[in-house]
PDB file of C-alpha atoms in Angstrom:
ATOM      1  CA  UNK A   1      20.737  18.277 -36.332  1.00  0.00           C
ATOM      2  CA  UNK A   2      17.927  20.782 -36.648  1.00  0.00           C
ATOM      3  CA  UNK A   3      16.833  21.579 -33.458  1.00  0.00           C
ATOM      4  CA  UNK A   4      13.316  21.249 -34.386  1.00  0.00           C
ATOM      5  CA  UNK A   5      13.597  17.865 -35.866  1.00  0.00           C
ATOM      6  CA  UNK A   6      15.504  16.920 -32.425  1.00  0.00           C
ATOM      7  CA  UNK A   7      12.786  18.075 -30.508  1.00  0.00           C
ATOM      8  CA  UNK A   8      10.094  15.763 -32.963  1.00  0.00           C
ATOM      9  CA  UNK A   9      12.146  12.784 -32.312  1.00  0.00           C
ATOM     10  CA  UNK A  10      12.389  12.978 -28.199  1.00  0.00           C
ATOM     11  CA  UNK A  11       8.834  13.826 -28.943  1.00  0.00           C
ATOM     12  CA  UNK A  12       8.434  10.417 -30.908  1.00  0.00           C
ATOM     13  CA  UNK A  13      10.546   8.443 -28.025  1.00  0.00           C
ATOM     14  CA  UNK A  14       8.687   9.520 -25.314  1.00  0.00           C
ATOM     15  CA  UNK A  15       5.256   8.570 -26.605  1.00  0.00           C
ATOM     16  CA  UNK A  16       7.151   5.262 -27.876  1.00  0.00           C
ATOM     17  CA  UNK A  17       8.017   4.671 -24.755  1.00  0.00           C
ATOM     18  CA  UNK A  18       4.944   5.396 -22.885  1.00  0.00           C
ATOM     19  CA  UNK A  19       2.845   3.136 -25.665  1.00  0.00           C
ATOM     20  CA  UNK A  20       5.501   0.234 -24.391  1.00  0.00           C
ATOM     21  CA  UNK A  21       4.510   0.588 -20.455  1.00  0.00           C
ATOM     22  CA  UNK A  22       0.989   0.760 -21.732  1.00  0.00           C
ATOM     23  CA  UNK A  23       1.261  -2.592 -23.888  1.00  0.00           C
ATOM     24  CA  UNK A  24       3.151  -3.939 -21.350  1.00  0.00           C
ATOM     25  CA  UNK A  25       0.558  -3.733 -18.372  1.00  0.00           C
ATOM     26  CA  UNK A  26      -2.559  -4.395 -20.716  1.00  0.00           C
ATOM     27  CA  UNK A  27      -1.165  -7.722 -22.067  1.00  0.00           C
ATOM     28  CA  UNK A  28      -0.554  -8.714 -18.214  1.00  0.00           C
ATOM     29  CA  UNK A  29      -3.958  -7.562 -17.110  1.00  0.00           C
ATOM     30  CA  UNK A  30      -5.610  -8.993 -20.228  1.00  0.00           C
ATOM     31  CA  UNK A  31      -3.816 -12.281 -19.608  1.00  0.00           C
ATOM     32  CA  UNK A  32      -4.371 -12.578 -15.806  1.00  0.00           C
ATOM     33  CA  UNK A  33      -8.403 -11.464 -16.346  1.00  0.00           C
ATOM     34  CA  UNK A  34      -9.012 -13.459 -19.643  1.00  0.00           C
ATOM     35  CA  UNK A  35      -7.838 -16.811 -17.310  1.00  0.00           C
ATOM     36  CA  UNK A  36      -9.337 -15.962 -14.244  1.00  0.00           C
ATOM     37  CA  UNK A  37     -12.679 -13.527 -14.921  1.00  0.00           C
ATOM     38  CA  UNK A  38     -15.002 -16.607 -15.852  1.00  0.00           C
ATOM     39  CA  UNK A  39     -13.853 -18.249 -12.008  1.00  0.00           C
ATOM     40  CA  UNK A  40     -15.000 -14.684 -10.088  1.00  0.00           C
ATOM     41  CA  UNK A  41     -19.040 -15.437  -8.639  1.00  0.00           C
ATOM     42  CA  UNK A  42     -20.413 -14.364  -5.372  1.00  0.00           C
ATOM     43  CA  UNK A  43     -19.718 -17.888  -4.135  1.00  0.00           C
ATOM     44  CA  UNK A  44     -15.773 -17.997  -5.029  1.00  0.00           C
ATOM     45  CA  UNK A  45     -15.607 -13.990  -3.400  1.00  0.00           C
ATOM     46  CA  UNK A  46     -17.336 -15.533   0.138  1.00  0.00           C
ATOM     47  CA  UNK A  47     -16.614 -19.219   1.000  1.00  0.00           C
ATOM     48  CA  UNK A  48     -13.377 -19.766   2.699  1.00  0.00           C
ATOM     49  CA  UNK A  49     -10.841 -21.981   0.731  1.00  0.00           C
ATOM     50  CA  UNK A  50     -11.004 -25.646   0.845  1.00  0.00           C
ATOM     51  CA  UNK A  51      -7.636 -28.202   1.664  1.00  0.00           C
ATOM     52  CA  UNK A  52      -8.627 -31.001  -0.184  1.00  0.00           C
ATOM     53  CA  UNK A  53     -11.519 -31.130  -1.818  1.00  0.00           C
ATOM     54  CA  UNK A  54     -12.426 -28.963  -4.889  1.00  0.00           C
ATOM     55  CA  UNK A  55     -14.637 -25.484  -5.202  1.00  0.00           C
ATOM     56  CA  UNK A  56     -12.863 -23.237  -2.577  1.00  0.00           C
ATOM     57  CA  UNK A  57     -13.019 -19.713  -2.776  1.00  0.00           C
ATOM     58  CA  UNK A  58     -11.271 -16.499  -1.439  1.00  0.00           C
ATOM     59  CA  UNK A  59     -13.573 -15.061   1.121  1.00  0.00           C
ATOM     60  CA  UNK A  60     -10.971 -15.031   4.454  1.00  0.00           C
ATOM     61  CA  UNK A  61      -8.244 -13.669   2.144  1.00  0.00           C
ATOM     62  CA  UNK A  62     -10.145 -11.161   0.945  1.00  0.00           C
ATOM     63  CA  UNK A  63     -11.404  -9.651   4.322  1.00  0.00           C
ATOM     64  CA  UNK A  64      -7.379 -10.206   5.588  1.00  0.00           C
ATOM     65  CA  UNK A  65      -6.132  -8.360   2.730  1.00  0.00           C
ATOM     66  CA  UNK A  66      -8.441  -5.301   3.689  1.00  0.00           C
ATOM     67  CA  UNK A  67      -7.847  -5.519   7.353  1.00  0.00           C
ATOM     68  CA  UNK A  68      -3.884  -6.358   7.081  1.00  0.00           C
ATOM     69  CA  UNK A  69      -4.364  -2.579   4.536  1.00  0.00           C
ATOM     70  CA  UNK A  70      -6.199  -0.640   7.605  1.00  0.00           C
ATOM     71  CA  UNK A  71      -3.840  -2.104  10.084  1.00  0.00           C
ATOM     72  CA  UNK A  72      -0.437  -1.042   7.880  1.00  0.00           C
ATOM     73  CA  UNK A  73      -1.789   2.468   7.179  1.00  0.00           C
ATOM     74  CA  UNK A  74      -2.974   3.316  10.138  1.00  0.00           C
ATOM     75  CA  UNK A  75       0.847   3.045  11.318  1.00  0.00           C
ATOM     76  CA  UNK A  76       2.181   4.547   7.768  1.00  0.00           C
ATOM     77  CA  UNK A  77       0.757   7.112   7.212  1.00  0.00           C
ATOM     78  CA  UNK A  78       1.247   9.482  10.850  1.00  0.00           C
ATOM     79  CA  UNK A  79       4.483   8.424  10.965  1.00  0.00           C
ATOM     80  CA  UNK A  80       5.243   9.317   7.185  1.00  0.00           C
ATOM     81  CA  UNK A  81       3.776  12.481   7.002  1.00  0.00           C
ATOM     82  CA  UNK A  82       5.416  13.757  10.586  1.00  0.00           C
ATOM     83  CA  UNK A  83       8.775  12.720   9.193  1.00  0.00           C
ATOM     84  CA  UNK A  84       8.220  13.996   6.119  1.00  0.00           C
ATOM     85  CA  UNK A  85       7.219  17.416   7.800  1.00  0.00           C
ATOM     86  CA  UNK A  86      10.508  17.074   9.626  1.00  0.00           C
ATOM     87  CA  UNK A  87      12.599  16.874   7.020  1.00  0.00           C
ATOM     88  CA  UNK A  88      11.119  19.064   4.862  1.00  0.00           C
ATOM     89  CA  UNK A  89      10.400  22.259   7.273  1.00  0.00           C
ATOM     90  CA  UNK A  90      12.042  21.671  10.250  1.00  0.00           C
ATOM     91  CA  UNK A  91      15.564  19.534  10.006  1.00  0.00           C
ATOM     92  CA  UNK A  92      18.775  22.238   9.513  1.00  0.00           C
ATOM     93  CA  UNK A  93      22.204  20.662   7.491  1.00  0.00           C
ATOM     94  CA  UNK A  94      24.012  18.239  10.111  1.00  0.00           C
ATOM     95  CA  UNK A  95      24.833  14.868  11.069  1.00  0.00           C
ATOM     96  CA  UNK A  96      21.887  13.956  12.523  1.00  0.00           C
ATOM     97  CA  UNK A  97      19.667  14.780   9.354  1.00  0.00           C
ATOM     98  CA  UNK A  98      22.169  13.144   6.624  1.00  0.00           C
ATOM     99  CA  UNK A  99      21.914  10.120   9.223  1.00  0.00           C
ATOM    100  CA  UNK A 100      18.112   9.946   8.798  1.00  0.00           C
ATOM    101  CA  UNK A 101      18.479  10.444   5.100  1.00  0.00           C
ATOM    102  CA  UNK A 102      21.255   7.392   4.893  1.00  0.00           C
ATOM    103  CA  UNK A 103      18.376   5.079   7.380  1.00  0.00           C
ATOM    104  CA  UNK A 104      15.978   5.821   4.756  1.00  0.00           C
ATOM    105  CA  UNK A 105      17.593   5.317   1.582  1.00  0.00           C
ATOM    106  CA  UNK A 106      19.124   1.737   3.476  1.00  0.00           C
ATOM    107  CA  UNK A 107      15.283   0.683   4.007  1.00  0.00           C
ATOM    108  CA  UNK A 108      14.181   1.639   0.562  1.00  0.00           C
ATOM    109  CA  UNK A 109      16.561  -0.874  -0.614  1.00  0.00           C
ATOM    110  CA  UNK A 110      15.874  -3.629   1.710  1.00  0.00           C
ATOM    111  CA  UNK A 111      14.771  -6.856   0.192  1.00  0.00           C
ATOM    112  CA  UNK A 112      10.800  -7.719   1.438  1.00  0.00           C
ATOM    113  CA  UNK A 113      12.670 -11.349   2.242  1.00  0.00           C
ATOM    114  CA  UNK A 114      14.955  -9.677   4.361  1.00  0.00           C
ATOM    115  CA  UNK A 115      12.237  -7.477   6.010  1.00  0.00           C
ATOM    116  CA  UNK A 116       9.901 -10.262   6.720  1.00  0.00           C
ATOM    117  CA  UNK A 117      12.898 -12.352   8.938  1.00  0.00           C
ATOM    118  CA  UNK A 118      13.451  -9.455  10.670  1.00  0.00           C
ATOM    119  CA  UNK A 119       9.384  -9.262  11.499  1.00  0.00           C
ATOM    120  CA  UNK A 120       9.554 -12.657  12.640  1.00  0.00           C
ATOM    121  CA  UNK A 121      12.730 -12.306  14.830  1.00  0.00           C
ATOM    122  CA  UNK A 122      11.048  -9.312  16.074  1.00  0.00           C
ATOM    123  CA  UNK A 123       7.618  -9.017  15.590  1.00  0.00           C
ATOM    124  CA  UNK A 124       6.653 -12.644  15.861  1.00  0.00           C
ATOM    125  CA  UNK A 125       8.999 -14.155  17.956  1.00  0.00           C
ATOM    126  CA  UNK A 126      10.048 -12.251  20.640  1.00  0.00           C
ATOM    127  CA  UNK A 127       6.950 -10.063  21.376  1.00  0.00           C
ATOM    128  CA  UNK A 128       5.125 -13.427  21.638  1.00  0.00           C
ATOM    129  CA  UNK A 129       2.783 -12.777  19.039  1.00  0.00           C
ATOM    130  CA  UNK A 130       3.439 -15.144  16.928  1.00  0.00           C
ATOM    131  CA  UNK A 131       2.166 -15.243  13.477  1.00  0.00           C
ATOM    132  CA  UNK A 132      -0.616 -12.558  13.624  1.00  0.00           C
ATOM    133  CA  UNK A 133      -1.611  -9.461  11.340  1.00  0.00           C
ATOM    134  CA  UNK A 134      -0.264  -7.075  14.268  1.00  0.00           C
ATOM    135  CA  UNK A 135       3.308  -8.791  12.723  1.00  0.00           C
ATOM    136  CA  UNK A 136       2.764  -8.434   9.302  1.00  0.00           C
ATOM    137  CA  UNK A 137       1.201  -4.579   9.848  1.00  0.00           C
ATOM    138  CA  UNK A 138       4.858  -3.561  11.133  1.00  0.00           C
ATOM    139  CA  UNK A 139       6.611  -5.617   9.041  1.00  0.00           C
ATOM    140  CA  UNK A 140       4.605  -3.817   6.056  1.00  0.00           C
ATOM    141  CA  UNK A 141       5.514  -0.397   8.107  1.00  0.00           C
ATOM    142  CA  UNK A 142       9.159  -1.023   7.487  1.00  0.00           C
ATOM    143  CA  UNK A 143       8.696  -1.449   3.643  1.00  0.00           C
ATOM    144  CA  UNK A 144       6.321   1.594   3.382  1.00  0.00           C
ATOM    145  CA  UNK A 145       7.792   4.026   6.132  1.00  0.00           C
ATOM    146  CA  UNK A 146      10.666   5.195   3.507  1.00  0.00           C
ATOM    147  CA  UNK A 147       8.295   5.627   0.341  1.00  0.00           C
ATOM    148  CA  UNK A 148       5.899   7.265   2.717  1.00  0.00           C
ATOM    149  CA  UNK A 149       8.487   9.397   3.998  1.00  0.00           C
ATOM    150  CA  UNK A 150      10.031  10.532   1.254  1.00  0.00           C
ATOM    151  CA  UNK A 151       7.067  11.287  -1.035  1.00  0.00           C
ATOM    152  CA  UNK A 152       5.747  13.603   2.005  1.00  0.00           C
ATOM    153  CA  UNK A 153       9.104  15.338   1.898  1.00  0.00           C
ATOM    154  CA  UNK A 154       8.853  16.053  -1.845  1.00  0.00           C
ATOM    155  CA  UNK A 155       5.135  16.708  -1.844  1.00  0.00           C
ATOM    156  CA  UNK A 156       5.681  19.518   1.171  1.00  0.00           C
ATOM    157  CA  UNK A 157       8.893  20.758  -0.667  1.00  0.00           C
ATOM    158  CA  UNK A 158       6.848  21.484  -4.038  1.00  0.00           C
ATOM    159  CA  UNK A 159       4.609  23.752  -1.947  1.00  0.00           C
ATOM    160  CA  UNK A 160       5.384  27.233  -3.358  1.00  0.00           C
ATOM    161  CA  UNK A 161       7.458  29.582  -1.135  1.00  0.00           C
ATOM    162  CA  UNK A 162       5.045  32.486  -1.835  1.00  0.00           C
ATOM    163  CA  UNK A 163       2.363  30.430   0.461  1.00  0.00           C
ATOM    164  CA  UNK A 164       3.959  29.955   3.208  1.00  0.00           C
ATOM    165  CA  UNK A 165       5.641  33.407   3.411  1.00  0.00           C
ATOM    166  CA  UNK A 166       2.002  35.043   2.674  1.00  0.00           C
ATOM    167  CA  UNK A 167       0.130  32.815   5.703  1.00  0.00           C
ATOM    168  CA  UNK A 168       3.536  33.817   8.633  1.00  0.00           C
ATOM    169  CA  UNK A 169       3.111  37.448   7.290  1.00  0.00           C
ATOM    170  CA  UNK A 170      -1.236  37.278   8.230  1.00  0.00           C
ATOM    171  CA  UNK A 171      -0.164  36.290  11.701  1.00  0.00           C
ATOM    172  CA  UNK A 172      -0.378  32.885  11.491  1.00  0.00           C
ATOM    173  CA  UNK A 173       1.985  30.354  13.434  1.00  0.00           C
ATOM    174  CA  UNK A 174       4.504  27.933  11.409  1.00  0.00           C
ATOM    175  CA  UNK A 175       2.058  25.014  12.848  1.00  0.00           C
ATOM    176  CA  UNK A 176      -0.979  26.317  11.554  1.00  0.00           C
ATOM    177  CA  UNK A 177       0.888  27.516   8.304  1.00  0.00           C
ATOM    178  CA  UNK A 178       1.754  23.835   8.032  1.00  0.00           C
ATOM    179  CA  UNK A 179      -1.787  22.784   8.868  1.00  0.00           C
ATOM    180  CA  UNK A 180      -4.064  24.886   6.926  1.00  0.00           C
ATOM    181  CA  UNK A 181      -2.113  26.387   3.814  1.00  0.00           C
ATOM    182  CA  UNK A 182       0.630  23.833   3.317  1.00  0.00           C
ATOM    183  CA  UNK A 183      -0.772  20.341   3.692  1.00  0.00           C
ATOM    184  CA  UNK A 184      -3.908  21.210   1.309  1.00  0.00           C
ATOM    185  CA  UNK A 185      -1.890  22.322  -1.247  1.00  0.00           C
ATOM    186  CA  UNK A 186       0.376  18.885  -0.872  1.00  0.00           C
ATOM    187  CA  UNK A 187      -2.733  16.422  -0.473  1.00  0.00           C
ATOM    188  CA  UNK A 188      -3.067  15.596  -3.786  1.00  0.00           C
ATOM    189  CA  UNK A 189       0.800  14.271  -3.347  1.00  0.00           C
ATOM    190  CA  UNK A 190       0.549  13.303   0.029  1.00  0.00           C
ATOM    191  CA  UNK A 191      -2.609  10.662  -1.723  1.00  0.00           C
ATOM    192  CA  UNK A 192      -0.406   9.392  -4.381  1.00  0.00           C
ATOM    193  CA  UNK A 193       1.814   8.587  -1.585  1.00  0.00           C
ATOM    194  CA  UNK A 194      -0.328   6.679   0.448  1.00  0.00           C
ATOM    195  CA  UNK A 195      -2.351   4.999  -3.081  1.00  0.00           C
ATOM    196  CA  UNK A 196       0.937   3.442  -4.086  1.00  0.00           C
ATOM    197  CA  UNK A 197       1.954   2.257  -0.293  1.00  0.00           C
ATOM    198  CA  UNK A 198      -1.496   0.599  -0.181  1.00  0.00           C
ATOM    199  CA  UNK A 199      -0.850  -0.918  -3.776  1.00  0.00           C
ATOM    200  CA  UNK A 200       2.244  -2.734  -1.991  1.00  0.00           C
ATOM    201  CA  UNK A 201       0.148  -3.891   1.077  1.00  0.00           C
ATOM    202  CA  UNK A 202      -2.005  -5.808  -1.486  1.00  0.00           C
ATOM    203  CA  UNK A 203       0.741  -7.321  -3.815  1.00  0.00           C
ATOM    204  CA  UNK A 204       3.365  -8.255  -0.975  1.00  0.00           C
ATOM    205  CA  UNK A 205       3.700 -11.589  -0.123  1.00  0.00           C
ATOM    206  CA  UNK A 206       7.355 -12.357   1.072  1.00  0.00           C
ATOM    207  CA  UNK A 207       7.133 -10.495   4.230  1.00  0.00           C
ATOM    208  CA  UNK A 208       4.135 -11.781   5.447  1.00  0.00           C
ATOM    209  CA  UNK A 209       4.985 -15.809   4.512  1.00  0.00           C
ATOM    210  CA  UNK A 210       7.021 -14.805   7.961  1.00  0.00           C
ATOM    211  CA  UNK A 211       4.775 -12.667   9.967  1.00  0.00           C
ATOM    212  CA  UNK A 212       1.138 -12.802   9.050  1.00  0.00           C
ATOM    213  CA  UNK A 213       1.314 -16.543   8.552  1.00  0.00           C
ATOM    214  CA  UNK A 214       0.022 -18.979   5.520  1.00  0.00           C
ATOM    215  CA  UNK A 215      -3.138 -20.076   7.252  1.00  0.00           C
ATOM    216  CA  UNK A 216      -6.043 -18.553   8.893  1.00  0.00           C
ATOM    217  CA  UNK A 217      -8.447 -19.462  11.546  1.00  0.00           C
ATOM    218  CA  UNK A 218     -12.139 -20.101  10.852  1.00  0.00           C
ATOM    219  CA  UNK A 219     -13.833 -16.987  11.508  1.00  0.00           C
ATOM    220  CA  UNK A 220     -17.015 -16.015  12.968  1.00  0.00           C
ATOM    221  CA  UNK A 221     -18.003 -12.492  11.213  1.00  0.00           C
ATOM    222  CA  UNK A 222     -20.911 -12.134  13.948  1.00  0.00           C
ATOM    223  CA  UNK A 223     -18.303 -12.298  16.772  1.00  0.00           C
ATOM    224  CA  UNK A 224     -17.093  -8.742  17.066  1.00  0.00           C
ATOM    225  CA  UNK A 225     -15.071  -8.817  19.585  1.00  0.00           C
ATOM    226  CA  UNK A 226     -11.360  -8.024  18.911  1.00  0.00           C
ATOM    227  CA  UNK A 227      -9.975 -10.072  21.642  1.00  0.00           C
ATOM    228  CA  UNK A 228     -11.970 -13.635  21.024  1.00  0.00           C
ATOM    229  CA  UNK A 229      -9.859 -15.903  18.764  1.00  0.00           C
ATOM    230  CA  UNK A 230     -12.655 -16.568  15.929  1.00  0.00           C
ATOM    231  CA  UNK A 231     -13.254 -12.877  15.631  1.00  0.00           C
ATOM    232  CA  UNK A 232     -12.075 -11.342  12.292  1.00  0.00           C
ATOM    233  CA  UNK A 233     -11.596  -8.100  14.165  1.00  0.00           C
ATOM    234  CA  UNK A 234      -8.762  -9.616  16.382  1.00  0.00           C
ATOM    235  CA  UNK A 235      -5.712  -8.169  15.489  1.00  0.00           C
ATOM    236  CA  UNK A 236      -3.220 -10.854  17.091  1.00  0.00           C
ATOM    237  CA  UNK A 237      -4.528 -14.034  14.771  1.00  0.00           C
ATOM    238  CA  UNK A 238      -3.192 -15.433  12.441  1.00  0.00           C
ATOM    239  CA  UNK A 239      -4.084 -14.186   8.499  1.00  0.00           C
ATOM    240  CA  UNK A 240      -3.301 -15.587   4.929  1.00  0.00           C
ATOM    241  CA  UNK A 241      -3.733 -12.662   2.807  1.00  0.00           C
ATOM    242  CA  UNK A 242      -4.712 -12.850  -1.000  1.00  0.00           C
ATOM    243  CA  UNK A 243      -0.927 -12.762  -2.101  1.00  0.00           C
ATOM    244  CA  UNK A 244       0.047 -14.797   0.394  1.00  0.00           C
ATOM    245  CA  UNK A 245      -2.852 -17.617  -0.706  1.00  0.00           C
ATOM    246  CA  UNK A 246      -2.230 -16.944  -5.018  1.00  0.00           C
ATOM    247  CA  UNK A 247       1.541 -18.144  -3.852  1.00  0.00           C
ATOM    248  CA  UNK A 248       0.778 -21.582  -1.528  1.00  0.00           C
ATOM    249  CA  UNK A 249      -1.846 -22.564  -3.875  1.00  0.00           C
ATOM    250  CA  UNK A 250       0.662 -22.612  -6.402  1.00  0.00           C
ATOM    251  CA  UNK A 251       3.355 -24.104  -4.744  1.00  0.00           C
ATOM    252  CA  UNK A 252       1.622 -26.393  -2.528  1.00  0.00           C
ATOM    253  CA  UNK A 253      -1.853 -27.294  -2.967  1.00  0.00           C
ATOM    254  CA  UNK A 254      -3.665 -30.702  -2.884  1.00  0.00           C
ATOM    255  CA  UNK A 255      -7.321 -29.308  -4.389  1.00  0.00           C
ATOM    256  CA  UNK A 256      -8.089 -30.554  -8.071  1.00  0.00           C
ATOM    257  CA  UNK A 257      -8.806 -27.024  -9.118  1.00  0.00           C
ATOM    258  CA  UNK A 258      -5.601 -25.307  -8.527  1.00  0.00           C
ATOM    259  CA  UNK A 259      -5.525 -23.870 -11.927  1.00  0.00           C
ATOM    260  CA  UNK A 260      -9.172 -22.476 -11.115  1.00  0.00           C
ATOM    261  CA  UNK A 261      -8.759 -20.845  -7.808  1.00  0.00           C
ATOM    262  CA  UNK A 262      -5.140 -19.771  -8.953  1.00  0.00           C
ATOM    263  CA  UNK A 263      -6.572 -18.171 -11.741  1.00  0.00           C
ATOM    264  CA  UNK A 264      -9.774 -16.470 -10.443  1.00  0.00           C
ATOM    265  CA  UNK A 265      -7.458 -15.434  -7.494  1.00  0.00           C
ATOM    266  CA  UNK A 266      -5.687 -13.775  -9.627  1.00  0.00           C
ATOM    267  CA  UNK A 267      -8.211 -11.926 -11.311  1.00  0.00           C
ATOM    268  CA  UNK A 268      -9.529 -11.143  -7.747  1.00  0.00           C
ATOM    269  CA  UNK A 269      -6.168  -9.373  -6.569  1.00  0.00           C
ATOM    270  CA  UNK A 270      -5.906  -7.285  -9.832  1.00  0.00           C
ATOM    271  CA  UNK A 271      -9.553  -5.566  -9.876  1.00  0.00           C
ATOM    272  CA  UNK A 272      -9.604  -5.052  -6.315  1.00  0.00           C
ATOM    273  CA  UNK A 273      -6.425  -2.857  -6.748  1.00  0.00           C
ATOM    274  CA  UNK A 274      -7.676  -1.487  -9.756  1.00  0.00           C
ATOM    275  CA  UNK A 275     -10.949  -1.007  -7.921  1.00  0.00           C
ATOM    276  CA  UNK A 276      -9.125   0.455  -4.895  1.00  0.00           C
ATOM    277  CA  UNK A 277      -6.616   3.173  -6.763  1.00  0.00           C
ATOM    278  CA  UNK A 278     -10.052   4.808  -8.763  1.00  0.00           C
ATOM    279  CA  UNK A 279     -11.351   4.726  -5.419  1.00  0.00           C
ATOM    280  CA  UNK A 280      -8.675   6.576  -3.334  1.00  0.00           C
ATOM    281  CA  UNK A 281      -8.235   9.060  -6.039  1.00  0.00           C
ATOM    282  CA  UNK A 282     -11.434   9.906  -6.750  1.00  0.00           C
ATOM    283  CA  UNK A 283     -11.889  10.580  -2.720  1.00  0.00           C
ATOM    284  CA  UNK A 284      -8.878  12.469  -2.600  1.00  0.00           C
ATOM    285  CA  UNK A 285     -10.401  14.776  -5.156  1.00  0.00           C
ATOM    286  CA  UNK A 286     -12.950  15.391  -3.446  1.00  0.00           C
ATOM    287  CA  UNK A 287     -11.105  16.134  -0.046  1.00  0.00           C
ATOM    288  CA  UNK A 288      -8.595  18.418  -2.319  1.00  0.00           C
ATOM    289  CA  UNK A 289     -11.589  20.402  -3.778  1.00  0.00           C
ATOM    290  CA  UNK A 290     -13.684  20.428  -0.620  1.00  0.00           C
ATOM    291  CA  UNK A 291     -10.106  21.932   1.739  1.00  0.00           C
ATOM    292  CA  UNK A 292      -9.045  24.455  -1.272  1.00  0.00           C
ATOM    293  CA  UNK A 293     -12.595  25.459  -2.286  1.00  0.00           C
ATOM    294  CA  UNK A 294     -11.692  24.579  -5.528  1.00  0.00           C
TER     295      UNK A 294
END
């Protein structure tokens, strides 16, 4: 075959199959937002959802999803990006490293299901938290830690040589090499890591029908307290997430509306994680431009 024509047809299969992951996610996003757009009003976004009677909305969930995010990150990332320094700058060849490699691969492939029994063996049970957003936070670290891991490995690994060699030979340290040359030039990888571990905090559900719980308290948003049990800052409570609430209402709701609240639900889940990936990169950006004076 002429090697230019061979090169036109991968061409031709590449954008083919790029135009097919494109179709793909507008016809979900267009189906989810065409059922569930008209349902989305200030009311739906703030009430709390009702058991019974009909015109619930998604307020609670919403607020839980956020919190249950912080709560998961904040334990994420550190510990991603110090492994992934590990690996990538400081582990030699040996048992010890292929051992940490094997742990990580094993979690990557962990069903969520099988993650969130462990949480509640662990997590729930027998630190005596019971169901709580503490609970589902770790059991969310589990899932995350080996994407997190990994894609801080890979980010720190792309960093050319000629960097690093440049900043020991000016006198600097390895840690301050790492600090100040290495991790700016990986931070717009090191974001895609973390945008992509936070679009998994949103969308899981499985793991937290066994840690975070399916219900949620009535909460006082004046009461800022993290320790009182109406607070929404308290950590240790109980907290149906957005997921977690699009998958009971589903299965086993008594309202009249289900098809509403299902739907606007929905809709609610999919623009905030549209709303939250422009978000994240667009401030990465900025940090990338504003630490590389670029």
């Amino acid at each position: 075959m002429n090697p230019r024509l061979a090169d036109r047809l991968a061409t031709i299969m590449f954008w083919m199959g790029a135009a097919v992951v494109l179709a793909i996610l507008a016809l979900l996003l267009g189906y989810i937002l065409w059922h569930g757009i008209l349902v989305i009003d200030w009311r739906f976004l703030t009430t709390p959802p009702q058991t019974i009677a009909a015109g619930g909305g998604v307020g609670p969930q919403i607020f839980n999803s956020f919190y249950l995010l912080l709560l998961t990150m904040f334990i994420t990332i550190p510990l991603g990006l110090l492994a992934g320094i590990y690996l990538a700058e400081y582990a030699g060849k040996g048992r010890v490293t292929e051992y940490i490699r094997l742990s990580i691969e094993t979690l990557t492939s962990l069903p969520s299901i099988v993650v969130g029994l462990f949480g509640l063996l662990i997590f729930v049970n027998m630190t005596g938290w019971g169901y709580s957003l503490m609970s589902g936070a770790l059991a969310l670290a589990v899932i995350n830690l080996p994407l997190m891991v990994r894609i801080s490995e890979e980010s720190i690994r792309s960093v050319p040589p000629e960097l690093r060699e440049a900043s020991l030979a000016l006198g600097a340290t390895r840690w301050e090499t790492m600090w100040r040359v290495i991790l700016p030039t990986a931070f717009p990888g090191l974001v895609t890591g973390a945008i992509i571990a936070a679009g998994r905090v949103f969308g899981e559900a499985a793991a937290l029908l066994y840690t975070a719980g399916m219900s949620s308290p009535i909460l006082n948003f004046s009461d800022l307290n993290p320790w009182s049990p109406a607070s929404p800052l308290n950590p240790f409570r109980p907290a149906e997430t957005l997921a977690v609430h699009i998958w009971k209402i589903n299965s086993e709701a008594l309202i009249p509306d289900v098809r509403r609240v299902a739907d606007g639900s929905a809709a609610v889940l999919i623009l905030v994680v549209l709303l939250f990936n422009i978000c994240a990169r667009w401030l990465g950006q900025r940090i990338y431009r504003r630490l590389t004076a670029m």
